[in-house]
Tab-separated table of C-alpha atoms in Angstrom:
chain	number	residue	atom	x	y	z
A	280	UNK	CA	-7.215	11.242	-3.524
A	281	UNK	CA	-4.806	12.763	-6.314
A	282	UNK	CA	-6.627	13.244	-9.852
A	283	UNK	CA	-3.725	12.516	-12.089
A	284	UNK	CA	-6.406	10.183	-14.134
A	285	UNK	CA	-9.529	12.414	-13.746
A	286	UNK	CA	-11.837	13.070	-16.970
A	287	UNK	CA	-10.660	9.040	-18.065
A	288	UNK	CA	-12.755	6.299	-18.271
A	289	UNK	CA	-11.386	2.895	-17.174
A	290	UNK	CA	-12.231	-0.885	-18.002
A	291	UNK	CA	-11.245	-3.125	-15.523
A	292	UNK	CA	-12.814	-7.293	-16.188
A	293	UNK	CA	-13.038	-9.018	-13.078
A	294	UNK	CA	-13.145	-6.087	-11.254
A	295	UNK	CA	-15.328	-6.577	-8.061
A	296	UNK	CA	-12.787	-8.697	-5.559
A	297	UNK	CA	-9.096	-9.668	-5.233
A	298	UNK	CA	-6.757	-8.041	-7.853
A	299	UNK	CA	-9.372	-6.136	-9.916
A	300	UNK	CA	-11.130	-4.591	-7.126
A	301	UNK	CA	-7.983	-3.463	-5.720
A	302	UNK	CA	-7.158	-1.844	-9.292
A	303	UNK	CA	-10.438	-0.637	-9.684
A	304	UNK	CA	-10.162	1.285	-6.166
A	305	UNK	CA	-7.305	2.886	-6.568
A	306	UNK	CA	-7.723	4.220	-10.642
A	307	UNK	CA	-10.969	5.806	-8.859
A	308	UNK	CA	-9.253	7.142	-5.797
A	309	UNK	CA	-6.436	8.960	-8.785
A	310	UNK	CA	-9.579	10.108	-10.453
A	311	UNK	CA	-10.716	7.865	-13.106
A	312	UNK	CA	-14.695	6.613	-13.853
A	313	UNK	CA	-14.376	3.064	-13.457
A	314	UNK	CA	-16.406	0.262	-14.976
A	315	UNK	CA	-16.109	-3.161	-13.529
A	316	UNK	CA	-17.219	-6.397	-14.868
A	317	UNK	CA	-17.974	-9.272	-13.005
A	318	UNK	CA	-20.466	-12.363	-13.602
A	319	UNK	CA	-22.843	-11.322	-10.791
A	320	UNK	CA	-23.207	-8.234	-8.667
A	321	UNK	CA	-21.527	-8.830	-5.684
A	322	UNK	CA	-23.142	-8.991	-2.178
A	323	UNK	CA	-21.200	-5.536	-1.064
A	324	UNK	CA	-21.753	-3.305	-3.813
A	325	UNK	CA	-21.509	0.100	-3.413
A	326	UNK	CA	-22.276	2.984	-6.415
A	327	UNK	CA	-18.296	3.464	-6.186
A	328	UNK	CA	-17.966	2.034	-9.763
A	329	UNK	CA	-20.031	1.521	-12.578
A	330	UNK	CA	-20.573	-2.031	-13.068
A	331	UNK	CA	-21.892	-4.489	-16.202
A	332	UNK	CA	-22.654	-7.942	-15.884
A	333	UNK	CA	-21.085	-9.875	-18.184
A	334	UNK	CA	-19.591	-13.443	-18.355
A	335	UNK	CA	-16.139	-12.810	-20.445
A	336	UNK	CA	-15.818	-16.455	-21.653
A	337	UNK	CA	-19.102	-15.879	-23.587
A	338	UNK	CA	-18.011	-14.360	-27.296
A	339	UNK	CA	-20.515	-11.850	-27.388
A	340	UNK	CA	-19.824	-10.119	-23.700
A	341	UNK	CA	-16.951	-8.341	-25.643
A	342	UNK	CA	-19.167	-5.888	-27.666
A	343	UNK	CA	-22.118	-5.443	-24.860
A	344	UNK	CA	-19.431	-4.131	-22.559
A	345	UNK	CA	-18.156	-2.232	-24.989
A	346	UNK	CA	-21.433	-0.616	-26.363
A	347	UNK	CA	-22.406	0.073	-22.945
A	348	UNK	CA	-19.232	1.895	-22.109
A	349	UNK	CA	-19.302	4.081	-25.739
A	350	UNK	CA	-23.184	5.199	-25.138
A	351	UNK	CA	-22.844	6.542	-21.742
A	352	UNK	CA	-19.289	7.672	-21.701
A	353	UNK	CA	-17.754	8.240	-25.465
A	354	UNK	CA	-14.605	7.060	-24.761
A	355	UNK	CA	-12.260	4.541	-23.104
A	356	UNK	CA	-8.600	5.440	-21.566
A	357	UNK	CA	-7.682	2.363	-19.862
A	358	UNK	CA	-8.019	-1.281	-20.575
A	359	UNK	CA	-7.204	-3.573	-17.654
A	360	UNK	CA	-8.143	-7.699	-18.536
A	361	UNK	CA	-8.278	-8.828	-15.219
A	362	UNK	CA	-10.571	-11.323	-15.370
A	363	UNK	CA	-8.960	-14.287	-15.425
A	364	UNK	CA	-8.914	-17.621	-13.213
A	365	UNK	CA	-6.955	-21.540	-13.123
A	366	UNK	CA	-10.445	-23.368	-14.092
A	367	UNK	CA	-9.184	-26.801	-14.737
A	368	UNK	CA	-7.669	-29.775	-12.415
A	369	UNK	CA	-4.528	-30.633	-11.274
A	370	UNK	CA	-2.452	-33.703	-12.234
A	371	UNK	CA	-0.963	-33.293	-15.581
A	372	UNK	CA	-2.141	-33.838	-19.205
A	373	UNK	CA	-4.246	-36.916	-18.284
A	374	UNK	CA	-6.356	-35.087	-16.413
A	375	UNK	CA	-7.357	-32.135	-18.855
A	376	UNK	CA	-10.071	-32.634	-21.437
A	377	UNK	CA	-10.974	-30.602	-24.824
A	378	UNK	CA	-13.234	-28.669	-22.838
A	379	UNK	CA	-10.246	-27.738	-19.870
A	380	UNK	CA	-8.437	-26.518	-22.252
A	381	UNK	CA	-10.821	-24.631	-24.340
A	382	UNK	CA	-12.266	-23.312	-20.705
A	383	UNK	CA	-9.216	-22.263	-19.671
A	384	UNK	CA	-8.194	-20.113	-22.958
A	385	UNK	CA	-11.940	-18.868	-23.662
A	386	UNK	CA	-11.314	-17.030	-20.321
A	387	UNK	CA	-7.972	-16.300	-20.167
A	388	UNK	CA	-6.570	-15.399	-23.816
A	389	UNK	CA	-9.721	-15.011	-26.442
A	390	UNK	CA	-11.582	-12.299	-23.653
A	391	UNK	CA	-8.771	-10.348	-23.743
A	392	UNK	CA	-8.831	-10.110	-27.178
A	393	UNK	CA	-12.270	-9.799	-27.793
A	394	UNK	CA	-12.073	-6.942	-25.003
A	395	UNK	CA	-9.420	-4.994	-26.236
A	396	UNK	CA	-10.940	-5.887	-30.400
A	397	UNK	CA	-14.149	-4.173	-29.468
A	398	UNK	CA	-12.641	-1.398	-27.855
A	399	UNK	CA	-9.120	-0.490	-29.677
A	400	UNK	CA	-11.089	1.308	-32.774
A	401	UNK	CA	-12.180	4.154	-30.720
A	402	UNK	CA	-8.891	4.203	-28.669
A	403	UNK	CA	-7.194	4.336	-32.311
A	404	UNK	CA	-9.788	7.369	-33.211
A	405	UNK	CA	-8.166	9.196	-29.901
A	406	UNK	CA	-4.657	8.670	-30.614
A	407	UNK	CA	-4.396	7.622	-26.782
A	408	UNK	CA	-5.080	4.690	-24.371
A	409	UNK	CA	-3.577	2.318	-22.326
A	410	UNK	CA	-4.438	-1.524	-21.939
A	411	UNK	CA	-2.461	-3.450	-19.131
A	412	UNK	CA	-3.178	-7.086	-19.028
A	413	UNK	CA	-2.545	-9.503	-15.909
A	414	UNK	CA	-1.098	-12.274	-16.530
A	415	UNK	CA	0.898	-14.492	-14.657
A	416	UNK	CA	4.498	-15.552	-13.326
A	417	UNK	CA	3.121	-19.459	-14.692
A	418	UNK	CA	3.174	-18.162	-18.046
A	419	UNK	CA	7.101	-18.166	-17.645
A	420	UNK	CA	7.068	-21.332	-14.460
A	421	UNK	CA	4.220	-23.456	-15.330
A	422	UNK	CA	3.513	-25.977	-12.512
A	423	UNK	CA	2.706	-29.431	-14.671
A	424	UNK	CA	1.007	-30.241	-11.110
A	425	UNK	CA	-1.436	-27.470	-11.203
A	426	UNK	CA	-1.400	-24.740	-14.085
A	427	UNK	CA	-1.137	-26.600	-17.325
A	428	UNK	CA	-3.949	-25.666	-19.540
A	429	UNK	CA	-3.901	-21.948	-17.705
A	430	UNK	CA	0.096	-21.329	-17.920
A	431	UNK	CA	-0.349	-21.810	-21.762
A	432	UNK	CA	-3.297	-19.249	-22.130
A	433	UNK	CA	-1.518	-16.937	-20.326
A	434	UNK	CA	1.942	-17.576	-21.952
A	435	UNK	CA	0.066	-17.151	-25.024
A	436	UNK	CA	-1.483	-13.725	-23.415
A	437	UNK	CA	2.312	-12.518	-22.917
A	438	UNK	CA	2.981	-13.081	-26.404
A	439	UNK	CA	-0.207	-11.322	-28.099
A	440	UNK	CA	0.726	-8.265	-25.615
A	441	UNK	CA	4.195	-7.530	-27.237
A	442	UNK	CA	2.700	-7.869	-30.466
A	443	UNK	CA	-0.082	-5.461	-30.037
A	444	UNK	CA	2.299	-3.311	-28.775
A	445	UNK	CA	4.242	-3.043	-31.211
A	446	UNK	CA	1.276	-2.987	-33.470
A	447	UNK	CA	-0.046	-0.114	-31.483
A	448	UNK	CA	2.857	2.512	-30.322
A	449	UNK	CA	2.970	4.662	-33.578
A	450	UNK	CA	-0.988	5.363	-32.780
A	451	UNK	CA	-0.143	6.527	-29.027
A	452	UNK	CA	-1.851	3.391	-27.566
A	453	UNK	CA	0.415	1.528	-24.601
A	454	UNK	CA	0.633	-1.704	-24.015
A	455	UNK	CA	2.214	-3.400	-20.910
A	456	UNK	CA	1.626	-6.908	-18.820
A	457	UNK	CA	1.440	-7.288	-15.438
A	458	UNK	CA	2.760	-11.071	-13.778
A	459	UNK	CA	1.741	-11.780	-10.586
A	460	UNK	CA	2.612	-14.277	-8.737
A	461	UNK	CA	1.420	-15.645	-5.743
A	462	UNK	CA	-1.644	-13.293	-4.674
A	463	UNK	CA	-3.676	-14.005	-1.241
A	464	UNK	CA	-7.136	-13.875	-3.065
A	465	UNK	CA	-10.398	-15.401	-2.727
A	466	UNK	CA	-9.895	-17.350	-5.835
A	467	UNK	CA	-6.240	-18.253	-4.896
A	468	UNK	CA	-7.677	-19.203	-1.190
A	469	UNK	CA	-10.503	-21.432	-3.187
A	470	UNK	CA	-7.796	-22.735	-5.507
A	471	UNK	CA	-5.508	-24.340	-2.387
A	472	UNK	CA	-8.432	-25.042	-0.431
A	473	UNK	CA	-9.396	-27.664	-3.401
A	474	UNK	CA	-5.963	-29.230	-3.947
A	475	UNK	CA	-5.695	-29.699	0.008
A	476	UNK	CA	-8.962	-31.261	-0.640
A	477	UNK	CA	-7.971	-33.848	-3.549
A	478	UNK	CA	-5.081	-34.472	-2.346
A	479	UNK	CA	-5.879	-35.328	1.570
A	480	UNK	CA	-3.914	-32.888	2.762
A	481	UNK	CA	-4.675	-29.834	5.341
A	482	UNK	CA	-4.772	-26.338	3.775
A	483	UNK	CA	-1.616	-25.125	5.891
A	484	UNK	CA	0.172	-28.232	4.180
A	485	UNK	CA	-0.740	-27.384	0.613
A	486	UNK	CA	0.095	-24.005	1.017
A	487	UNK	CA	3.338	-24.698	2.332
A	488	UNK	CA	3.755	-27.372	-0.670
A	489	UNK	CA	2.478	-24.182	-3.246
A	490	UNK	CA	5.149	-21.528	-1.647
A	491	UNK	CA	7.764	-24.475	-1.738
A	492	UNK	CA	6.951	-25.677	-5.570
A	493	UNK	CA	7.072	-21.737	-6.699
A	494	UNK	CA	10.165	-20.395	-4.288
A	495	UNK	CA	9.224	-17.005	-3.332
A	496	UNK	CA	12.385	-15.311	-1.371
A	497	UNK	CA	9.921	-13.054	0.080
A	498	UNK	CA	8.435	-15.696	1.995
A	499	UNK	CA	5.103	-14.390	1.545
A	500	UNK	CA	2.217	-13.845	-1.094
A	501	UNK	CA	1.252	-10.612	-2.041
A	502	UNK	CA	-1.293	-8.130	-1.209
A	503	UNK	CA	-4.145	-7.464	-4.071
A	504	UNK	CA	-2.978	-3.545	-3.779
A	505	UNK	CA	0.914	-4.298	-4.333
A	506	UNK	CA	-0.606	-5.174	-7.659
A	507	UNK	CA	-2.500	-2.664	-8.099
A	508	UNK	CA	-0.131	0.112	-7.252
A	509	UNK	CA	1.918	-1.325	-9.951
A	510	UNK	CA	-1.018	-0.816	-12.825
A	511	UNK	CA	-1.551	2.185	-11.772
A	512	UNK	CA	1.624	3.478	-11.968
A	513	UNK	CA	2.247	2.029	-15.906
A	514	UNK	CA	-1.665	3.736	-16.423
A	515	UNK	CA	-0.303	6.848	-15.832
A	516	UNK	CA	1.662	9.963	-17.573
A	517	UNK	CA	4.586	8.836	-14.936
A	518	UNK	CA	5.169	5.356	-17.355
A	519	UNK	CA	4.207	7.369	-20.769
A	520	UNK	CA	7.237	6.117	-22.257
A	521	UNK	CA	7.069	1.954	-21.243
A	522	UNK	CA	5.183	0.013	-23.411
A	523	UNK	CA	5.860	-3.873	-24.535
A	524	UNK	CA	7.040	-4.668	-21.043
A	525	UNK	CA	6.042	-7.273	-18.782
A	526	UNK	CA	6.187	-6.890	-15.383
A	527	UNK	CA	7.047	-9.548	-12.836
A	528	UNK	CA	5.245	-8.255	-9.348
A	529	UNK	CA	6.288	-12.107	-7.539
A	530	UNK	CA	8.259	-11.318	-4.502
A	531	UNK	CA	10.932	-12.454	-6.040
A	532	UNK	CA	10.199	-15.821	-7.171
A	533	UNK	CA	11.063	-16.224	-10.872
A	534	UNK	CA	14.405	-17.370	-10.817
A	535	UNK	CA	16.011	-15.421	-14.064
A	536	UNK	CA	16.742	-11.757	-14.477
């Protein structure tokens, strides 16, 4: 354990498996209190991290987290909108309804903003903070097959995050974006697991269809903690001067520089 974040207090939505738990572990390993959110307690949980139940595509989660997190601590450092998820079919526009869409952008875009609304007034009071939030290398490659409604949120994610940045640099607040892209995660597991299923195909067959479709030199997906390393290296003093940036963490897979 190093305790280059000790005395902060971090924020990290989704946090209790995949790519927020690996965040959350290692901001508290550097030294940070960490709250998670997640829609239920999860069957392992441990006293490691704070946690709130909340479900982030409900408007009013935004200010309960944040209430909860101001009474007990008095401050916030670090913002990290994980939470996140592909919730609609695959197939193309045909298959999306109003309420895909609006499912897909409660969770992905408007909880990030309610997140970061609720909290950025006392960050602003501070002069400091730091909100990263994870977005996606379908933002920039959206798969018509699979990640229409969520590519757009997240696209749309990408472009609120360079806005608030500049928005927020003159008041010491950072703002950065982390893409992944191809992630070996329960949800990403679930998610080829259910186009193997609609599609009559095995699992090994879809997932050698996904890799295919998204082209990653690497030949491999990525570990939740070769995300995580990468957040918490732009949450700390060591990236003090990056902010507006996104950062592709892919293996190599989008195809422009």
């Amino acid at each position: 354990m190093d305790d280059t974040l000790k005395g902060q207090v971090a924020l990290i939505t989704g946090g209790t498996k995949g790519i927020g738990k690996a965040i959350a572990d290692i901001l508290s390993n550097k030294g940070a209190q960490v709250v998670v959110t997640a829609r239920t307690v999860p069957a392992d949980s441990t006293e490691a991290h704070h946690f709130i139940a909340s479900d982030l595509s409900k408007p009013e989660s935004a200010e309960t987290i944040a209430k909860e997190i101001l009474e007990k601590y008095g401050r916030i450092d670090i913002i990290v909108n994980n939470a996140g998820a592909n919730l609609s079919p695959g197939g193309g526009f045909s298959t999306l309804s109003d309420e895909h869409w609006i499912n897909d952008w409660e969770l992905n875009f408007l909880s990030v903003v309610r997140i970061n609304k609720a909290l950025l007034p006392t960050m602003i009071v501070q002069q400091s903070g730091v909100i990263i939030n994870i977005s996606t290398g379908a933002a920039k490659q959206p798969i018509w097959e699979m990640t229409m409604s969520y590519s757009s949120a997240k696209a749309a994610l990408n472009a609120y995050s360079k806005a608030l940045a500049s928005e927020l640099g003159s008041k010491g607040i950072r703002v950065n974006v982390v893409s992944p892209g191809v992630v070996k995660t329960p949800l990403m597991l679930e998610f080829i697991e259910n186009i193997a299923k609609n599609s009559n195909s095995t699992v090994e067959q879809t997932f050698k269809a996904v890799m295919d479709k998204v082209g990653v030199p690497l030949g491999r997906m990525a570990e939740p903690e070769e995300i995580a390393s990468v957040v918490a290296f732009l949450a700390s003093t060591e990236a003090k001067y990056i902010t507006g940036s996104n950062y592709a963490v892919d293996g190599g897979a989008s195809p422009t520089v």
